[in-house]
mmCIF file of C-alpha atoms in Angstrom:
data_model
loop_
_atom_site.group_PDB
_atom_site.id
_atom_site.type_symbol
_atom_site.label_atom_id
_atom_site.label_comp_id
_atom_site.label_asym_id
_atom_site.label_seq_id
_atom_site.Cartn_x
_atom_site.Cartn_y
_atom_site.Cartn_z
ATOM 1 C CA CYS B 1119 0.000 0.000 0.000
ATOM 2 C CA SER B 1120 1.445 3.347 -1.003
ATOM 3 C CA PHE B 1121 1.647 6.519 1.025
ATOM 4 C CA ARG B 1122 -1.550 7.794 -0.621
ATOM 5 C CA CYS B 1123 -3.390 4.663 0.446
ATOM 6 C CA VAL B 1124 -2.237 5.067 4.051
ATOM 7 C CA THR B 1125 -3.163 8.761 4.015
ATOM 8 C CA HIS B 1126 -6.616 7.919 2.624
ATOM 9 C CA ILE B 1127 -7.194 5.294 5.327
ATOM 10 C CA ARG B 1128 -6.047 7.717 8.035
ATOM 11 C CA MET B 1129 -8.355 10.457 6.758
ATOM 12 C CA SER B 1130 -11.295 8.013 6.617
ATOM 13 C CA VAL B 1131 -10.707 6.925 10.200
ATOM 14 C CA LEU B 1132 -10.447 10.519 11.420
ATOM 15 C CA LYS B 1133 -13.603 11.448 9.509
ATOM 16 C CA ASN B 1134 -15.656 8.580 10.951
ATOM 17 C CA ALA B 1135 -14.114 8.400 14.423
ATOM 18 C CA THR B 1136 -13.760 12.078 15.294
ATOM 19 C CA PHE B 1137 -13.057 11.335 18.952
ATOM 20 C CA LEU B 1138 -9.558 10.222 17.856
ATOM 21 C CA ARG B 1139 -8.745 13.825 16.915
ATOM 22 C CA HIS B 1140 -8.829 14.926 20.550
ATOM 23 C CA PRO B 1141 -6.268 13.797 23.148
ATOM 24 C CA ILE B 1142 -8.887 12.841 25.745
ATOM 25 C CA GLY B 1143 -10.935 10.820 23.246
ATOM 26 C CA ARG B 1144 -7.824 9.064 21.991
ATOM 27 C CA SER B 1145 -6.662 8.306 25.539
ATOM 28 C CA LEU B 1146 -10.042 6.832 26.465
ATOM 29 C CA PHE B 1147 -9.869 4.676 23.326
ATOM 30 C CA TYR B 1148 -6.400 3.428 24.348
ATOM 31 C CA ILE B 1149 -7.651 2.621 27.843
ATOM 32 C CA PHE B 1150 -10.625 0.786 26.329
ATOM 33 C CA LEU B 1151 -8.306 -1.277 24.097
ATOM 34 C CA GLY B 1152 -6.055 -2.069 27.058
ATOM 35 C CA THR B 1153 -8.941 -3.325 29.170
ATOM 36 C CA ILE B 1154 -10.076 -5.558 26.305
ATOM 37 C CA SER B 1155 -6.591 -7.033 26.214
ATOM 38 C CA PHE B 1156 -6.748 -7.631 30.001
ATOM 39 C CA SER B 1157 -9.815 -9.811 29.499
ATOM 40 C CA GLN B 1158 -7.840 -12.418 27.506
ATOM 41 C CA ALA B 1159 -6.503 -13.919 30.771
ATOM 42 C CA ASN B 1160 -2.953 -14.779 29.745
ATOM 43 C CA ILE B 1161 0.367 -13.210 30.685
ATOM 44 C CA PRO B 1162 1.240 -11.602 27.306
ATOM 45 C CA SER B 1163 -2.227 -10.041 27.142
ATOM 46 C CA PHE B 1164 -1.869 -8.654 30.668
ATOM 47 C CA ILE B 1165 1.485 -7.123 29.770
ATOM 48 C CA ALA B 1166 0.273 -5.675 26.463
ATOM 49 C CA GLY B 1167 -2.977 -4.452 28.029
ATOM 50 C CA GLY B 1168 -1.129 -2.837 30.911
ATOM 51 C CA TYR B 1169 1.180 -1.074 28.489
ATOM 52 C CA VAL B 1170 -1.724 0.232 26.383
ATOM 53 C CA VAL B 1171 -3.608 1.401 29.499
ATOM 54 C CA PHE B 1172 -0.431 3.162 30.674
ATOM 55 C CA ILE B 1173 -0.109 4.899 27.286
ATOM 56 C CA GLY B 1174 -3.778 5.928 27.508
ATOM 57 C CA ILE B 1175 -3.320 7.435 30.965
ATOM 58 C CA ALA B 1176 -0.125 9.209 29.899
ATOM 59 C CA TRP B 1177 -1.849 10.557 26.788
ATOM 60 C CA ALA B 1178 -4.745 11.833 28.952
ATOM 61 C CA ILE B 1179 -2.307 13.714 31.191
ATOM 62 C CA VAL B 1180 -0.480 15.173 28.195
ATOM 63 C CA GLY B 1181 -3.831 16.065 26.602
ATOM 64 C CA VAL B 1182 -4.981 18.021 29.646
ATOM 65 C CA PHE B 1183 -1.763 20.031 29.671
ATOM 66 C CA LEU B 1184 -1.956 20.616 25.917
ATOM 67 C CA GLU B 1185 -5.525 21.878 26.142
ATOM 68 C CA LYS B 1186 -4.614 24.280 28.955
ATOM 69 C CA ARG B 1187 -1.619 25.521 27.001
ATOM 70 C CA LEU B 1188 -3.653 26.001 23.822
ATOM 71 C CA GLU B 1189 -6.324 27.898 25.745
ATOM 72 C CA SER B 1190 -3.708 30.313 27.047
ATOM 73 C CA VAL B 1191 -2.308 30.784 23.537
ATOM 74 C CA PHE B 1192 -5.763 31.439 22.069
ATOM 75 C CA ARG B 1193 -6.542 33.964 24.796
ATOM 76 C CA GLY B 1194 -3.585 35.959 23.458
ATOM 77 C CA PHE B 1195 -5.332 36.423 20.104
ATOM 78 C CA ASP B 1196 -8.008 39.076 20.065
ATOM 79 C CA ASP B 1197 -8.812 39.140 16.362
ATOM 80 C CA GLU B 1198 -10.800 36.052 15.348
ATOM 81 C CA GLU B 1199 -10.678 36.994 11.668
ATOM 82 C CA MET B 1200 -6.867 36.954 11.792
ATOM 83 C CA LEU B 1201 -6.930 33.425 13.265
ATOM 84 C CA ILE B 1202 -9.328 32.205 10.576
ATOM 85 C CA GLN B 1203 -7.108 33.684 7.862
ATOM 86 C CA ILE B 1204 -3.980 32.012 9.291
ATOM 87 C CA TYR B 1205 -5.812 28.685 9.553
ATOM 88 C CA ARG B 1206 -7.047 28.868 5.962
ATOM 89 C CA GLU B 1207 -3.513 29.556 4.735
ATOM 90 C CA HIS B 1208 -2.304 26.306 6.310
ATOM 91 C CA GLU B 1209 -5.231 23.899 5.895
ATOM 92 C CA ASN B 1210 -5.324 21.206 3.223
ATOM 93 C CA GLU B 1211 -8.325 20.031 1.198
ATOM 94 C CA GLN B 1212 -9.484 17.770 4.063
ATOM 95 C CA GLY B 1213 -9.593 20.697 6.500
ATOM 96 C CA MET B 1214 -6.497 19.578 8.426
ATOM 97 C CA LEU B 1215 -3.361 21.628 8.957
ATOM 98 C CA ASP B 1216 -0.324 21.232 6.728
ATOM 99 C CA GLU B 1217 3.159 22.526 7.349
ATOM 100 C CA LYS B 1218 4.075 25.359 4.999
#
């Protein structure tokens, strides 16, 4: 599968599972996957499930700090039109940000 195929699959997942775009939604999904792995009742599943739950908890903590930091950055911008213009300069055809 080429890079375009992978990008298309990623965009489809993000379109249909929008909770994965947000750190808290993604962390809850990781925790959910880890608890499913716990239910398999064997040592490798416990280890893998514990690792995934740990990643989910860590991602939740990072997500909370990121949201607080982004809120403080956005409070520094008074002109909403300027923000919309900057966003439109950097968004791609799927509405996501590209590096330019």
